[in-house]
CSV table of N, CA and C in Angstrom, one decimal:
chain,number,residue,atom,x,y,z
A,16,MET,N,51.6,136.8,-14.9
A,16,MET,CA,50.8,137.9,-14.5
A,16,MET,C,51.7,139.0,-14.1
A,17,ALA,N,51.4,140.2,-14.4
A,17,ALA,CA,52.2,141.4,-14.1
A,17,ALA,C,52.1,141.7,-12.6
A,18,ARG,N,53.2,142.2,-12.0
A,18,ARG,CA,53.2,142.5,-10.6
A,18,ARG,C,53.0,144.0,-10.4
A,19,LYS,N,52.2,144.4,-9.5
A,19,LYS,CA,51.9,145.8,-9.2
A,19,LYS,C,52.9,146.2,-8.2
A,20,HIS,N,53.7,147.2,-8.5
A,20,HIS,CA,54.7,147.7,-7.6
A,20,HIS,C,54.1,148.9,-6.8
A,21,LYS,N,54.5,149.0,-5.6
A,21,LYS,CA,54.1,150.1,-4.8
A,21,LYS,C,55.0,151.3,-5.1
A,22,PRO,N,54.5,152.5,-4.9
A,22,PRO,CA,55.3,153.7,-5.2
A,22,PRO,C,56.6,153.7,-4.5
A,23,GLU,N,56.7,153.3,-3.3
A,23,GLU,CA,57.9,153.2,-2.5
A,23,GLU,C,58.9,152.3,-3.2
A,24,GLU,N,58.4,151.1,-3.7
A,24,GLU,CA,59.3,150.2,-4.4
A,24,GLU,C,59.8,150.8,-5.7
A,25,ILE,N,58.9,151.5,-6.4
A,25,ILE,CA,59.3,152.1,-7.7
A,25,ILE,C,60.4,153.1,-7.5
A,26,ILE,N,60.3,154.0,-6.5
A,26,ILE,CA,61.3,155.0,-6.2
A,26,ILE,C,62.6,154.4,-5.8
A,27,GLY,N,62.5,153.3,-5.0
A,27,GLY,CA,63.8,152.6,-4.6
A,27,GLY,C,64.5,152.0,-5.8
A,28,LYS,N,63.7,151.4,-6.7
A,28,LYS,CA,64.3,150.8,-7.9
A,28,LYS,C,64.8,151.9,-8.9
A,29,LEU,N,64.2,153.0,-9.0
A,29,LEU,CA,64.7,154.1,-9.8
A,29,LEU,C,66.0,154.6,-9.2
A,30,ARG,N,66.1,154.7,-7.9
A,30,ARG,CA,67.4,155.2,-7.3
A,30,ARG,C,68.5,154.2,-7.6
A,31,GLU,N,68.2,152.9,-7.5
A,31,GLU,CA,69.2,151.9,-7.8
A,31,GLU,C,69.6,151.9,-9.2
A,32,ALA,N,68.7,152.2,-10.1
A,32,ALA,CA,69.0,152.3,-11.6
A,32,ALA,C,69.9,153.5,-11.8
A,33,GLU,N,69.6,154.6,-11.1
A,33,GLU,CA,70.4,155.8,-11.2
A,33,GLU,C,71.9,155.6,-10.8
A,34,ILE,N,72.1,154.7,-9.8
A,34,ILE,CA,73.4,154.4,-9.4
A,34,ILE,C,74.1,153.6,-10.5
A,35,VAL,N,73.4,152.6,-11.1
A,35,VAL,CA,74.1,151.9,-12.2
A,35,VAL,C,74.4,152.8,-13.3
A,36,LEU,N,73.5,153.7,-13.7
A,36,LEU,CA,73.8,154.6,-14.8
A,36,LEU,C,75.0,155.6,-14.4
A,37,ALA,N,75.0,156.0,-13.2
A,37,ALA,CA,76.1,156.9,-12.8
A,37,ALA,C,77.5,156.2,-12.8
A,38,GLN,N,77.5,154.9,-12.7
A,38,GLN,CA,78.7,154.1,-12.7
A,38,GLN,C,79.1,153.8,-14.1
A,39,GLY,N,78.4,154.3,-15.1
A,39,GLY,CA,78.7,154.1,-16.5
A,39,GLY,C,77.9,152.9,-17.2
A,40,GLY,N,77.0,152.4,-16.5
A,40,GLY,CA,76.2,151.3,-17.1
A,40,GLY,C,75.2,151.8,-18.0
A,41,THR,N,74.6,151.0,-18.8
A,41,THR,CA,73.6,151.4,-19.8
A,41,THR,C,72.2,151.2,-19.2
A,42,VAL,N,71.2,151.8,-19.8
A,42,VAL,CA,69.8,151.7,-19.4
A,42,VAL,C,69.4,150.2,-19.3
A,43,ALA,N,69.9,149.4,-20.3
A,43,ALA,CA,69.5,148.0,-20.4
A,43,ALA,C,70.1,147.3,-19.1
A,44,ASP,N,71.4,147.6,-18.8
A,44,ASP,CA,72.0,147.0,-17.6
A,44,ASP,C,71.2,147.4,-16.3
A,45,ALA,N,70.8,148.7,-16.2
A,45,ALA,CA,70.1,149.1,-15.0
A,45,ALA,C,68.8,148.4,-14.9
A,46,CYS,N,68.1,148.3,-16.0
A,46,CYS,CA,66.8,147.6,-16.0
A,46,CYS,C,66.9,146.1,-15.7
A,47,ARG,N,67.9,145.5,-16.2
A,47,ARG,CA,68.2,144.1,-15.8
A,47,ARG,C,68.4,143.9,-14.3
A,48,ARG,N,69.2,144.9,-13.8
A,48,ARG,CA,69.6,144.9,-12.4
A,48,ARG,C,68.3,145.0,-11.5
A,49,ILE,N,67.4,145.9,-11.9
A,49,ILE,CA,66.2,146.1,-11.0
A,49,ILE,C,65.1,145.2,-11.4
A,50,GLY,N,65.2,144.5,-12.5
A,50,GLY,CA,64.2,143.5,-12.8
A,50,GLY,C,62.9,144.0,-13.5
A,51,VAL,N,63.1,145.0,-14.3
A,51,VAL,CA,61.9,145.5,-15.1
A,51,VAL,C,62.3,145.8,-16.5
A,52,THR,N,61.3,145.9,-17.4
A,52,THR,CA,61.6,146.2,-18.8
A,52,THR,C,62.0,147.7,-18.9
A,53,GLU,N,62.6,148.0,-20.1
A,53,GLU,CA,63.0,149.4,-20.3
A,53,GLU,C,61.7,150.2,-20.4
A,54,GLN,N,60.7,149.7,-21.0
A,54,GLN,CA,59.4,150.4,-21.1
A,54,GLN,C,58.9,150.8,-19.7
A,55,SER,N,58.9,149.9,-18.7
A,55,SER,CA,58.5,150.2,-17.4
A,55,SER,C,59.4,151.3,-16.7
A,56,TYR,N,60.7,151.1,-17.0
A,56,TYR,CA,61.7,152.1,-16.4
A,56,TYR,C,61.4,153.5,-16.9
A,57,TYR,N,61.2,153.7,-18.2
A,57,TYR,CA,60.9,155.0,-18.7
A,57,TYR,C,59.6,155.5,-18.2
A,58,ARG,N,58.6,154.7,-18.1
A,58,ARG,CA,57.3,155.1,-17.6
A,58,ARG,C,57.4,155.5,-16.2
A,59,TRP,N,58.1,154.7,-15.4
A,59,TRP,CA,58.2,155.1,-14.0
A,59,TRP,C,59.0,156.4,-13.8
A,60,ARG,N,60.1,156.6,-14.6
A,60,ARG,CA,60.9,157.7,-14.5
A,60,ARG,C,60.1,159.0,-14.9
A,61,LYS,N,59.2,158.8,-15.8
A,61,LYS,CA,58.3,160.0,-16.2
A,61,LYS,C,57.3,160.3,-15.1
A,62,GLU,N,56.8,159.3,-14.4
A,62,GLU,CA,55.8,159.5,-13.4
A,62,GLU,C,56.4,159.8,-12.0
A,63,TYR,N,57.5,159.1,-11.7
A,63,TYR,CA,58.0,159.3,-10.3
A,63,TYR,C,59.4,159.9,-10.3
A,64,GLY,N,59.9,160.4,-11.4
A,64,GLY,CA,61.3,160.9,-11.5
A,64,GLY,C,61.8,161.7,-10.4
A,65,GLY,N,61.3,162.8,-10.1
A,65,GLY,CA,61.9,163.7,-9.0
A,65,GLY,C,61.2,163.6,-7.7
A,66,LEU,N,60.4,162.6,-7.5
A,66,LEU,CA,59.6,162.5,-6.2
A,66,LEU,C,60.4,161.8,-5.1
A,67,LYS,N,60.1,162.2,-3.9
A,67,LYS,CA,60.5,161.5,-2.8
A,67,LYS,C,59.4,160.5,-2.3
A,68,MET,N,59.7,159.6,-1.4
A,68,MET,CA,58.8,158.6,-1.0
A,68,MET,C,57.5,159.2,-0.5
A,69,ASP,N,57.5,160.2,0.3
A,69,ASP,CA,56.3,160.7,0.9
A,69,ASP,C,55.5,161.5,-0.2
A,70,GLN,N,56.1,162.1,-1.1
A,70,GLN,CA,55.4,162.8,-2.2
A,70,GLN,C,54.7,161.8,-3.1
A,71,ALA,N,55.3,160.7,-3.4
A,71,ALA,CA,54.7,159.7,-4.2
A,71,ALA,C,53.5,159.1,-3.5
A,72,ARG,N,53.6,158.9,-2.2
A,72,ARG,CA,52.5,158.3,-1.5
A,72,ARG,C,51.3,159.3,-1.5
A,73,ARG,N,51.6,160.6,-1.3
A,73,ARG,CA,50.5,161.6,-1.3
A,73,ARG,C,49.8,161.7,-2.7
A,74,MET,N,50.7,161.6,-3.7
A,74,MET,CA,50.1,161.7,-5.1
A,74,MET,C,49.2,160.5,-5.4
A,75,LYS,N,49.6,159.3,-5.0
A,75,LYS,CA,48.7,158.1,-5.2
A,75,LYS,C,47.4,158.2,-4.4
A,76,GLU,N,47.5,158.7,-3.2
A,76,GLU,CA,46.3,158.9,-2.3
A,76,GLU,C,45.4,159.9,-3.0
A,77,PHE,N,45.9,161.0,-3.5
A,77,PHE,CA,45.1,162.0,-4.1
A,77,PHE,C,44.4,161.4,-5.4
A,78,GLU,N,45.1,160.6,-6.2
A,78,GLU,CA,44.5,160.0,-7.3
A,78,GLU,C,43.4,159.1,-7.0
A,79,LYS,N,43.5,158.4,-5.8
A,79,LYS,CA,42.4,157.5,-5.4
A,79,LYS,C,41.2,158.3,-4.9
A,80,GLU,N,41.4,159.5,-4.3
A,80,GLU,CA,40.4,160.3,-3.8
A,80,GLU,C,39.6,161.0,-4.9
A,81,THR,N,40.3,161.3,-6.0
A,81,THR,CA,39.7,162.0,-7.1
A,81,THR,C,39.8,161.2,-8.4
A,82,PRO,N,39.0,160.2,-8.5
A,82,PRO,CA,39.1,159.3,-9.7
A,82,PRO,C,38.8,159.9,-11.0
A,83,GLY,N,38.0,161.0,-11.0
A,83,GLY,CA,37.6,161.7,-12.3
A,83,GLY,C,38.7,162.5,-12.9
A,84,CYS,N,39.8,162.8,-12.2
A,84,CYS,CA,40.9,163.7,-12.7
A,84,CYS,C,41.7,162.9,-13.8
A,85,GLY,N,41.8,161.6,-13.7
A,85,GLY,CA,42.5,160.9,-14.8
A,85,GLY,C,44.0,161.2,-14.9
A,86,GLY,N,44.6,161.6,-13.8
A,86,GLY,CA,46.0,161.8,-13.8
A,86,GLY,C,46.4,163.1,-14.5
A,87,GLN,N,45.5,164.1,-14.5
A,87,GLN,CA,45.7,165.4,-15.1
A,87,GLN,C,46.7,166.2,-14.4
A,88,PHE,N,46.9,166.0,-13.1
A,88,PHE,CA,47.7,166.9,-12.3
A,88,PHE,C,49.1,166.4,-12.2
A,89,GLN,N,50.1,167.3,-12.4
A,89,GLN,CA,51.5,166.9,-12.3
A,89,GLN,C,52.1,167.6,-11.1
A,90,ILE,N,52.8,166.8,-10.3
A,90,ILE,CA,53.5,167.4,-9.1
A,90,ILE,C,54.9,167.7,-9.5
């Protein structure tokens, strides 16, 4: 069964992956290191790429409050 990661965990894993990539590693190496598939990595990077922890938390809270928006809003 798939594990649901919290936004804080996702941002932490993305930062760890960025470190691996900056050291010359490949995306496959980074994904193996953080324990996710490349598909998840790219989806997370698209959704959480430039966000800080508090911004991601606010975004998720907003999505819960407004279920009809369907993720239309980009921060």
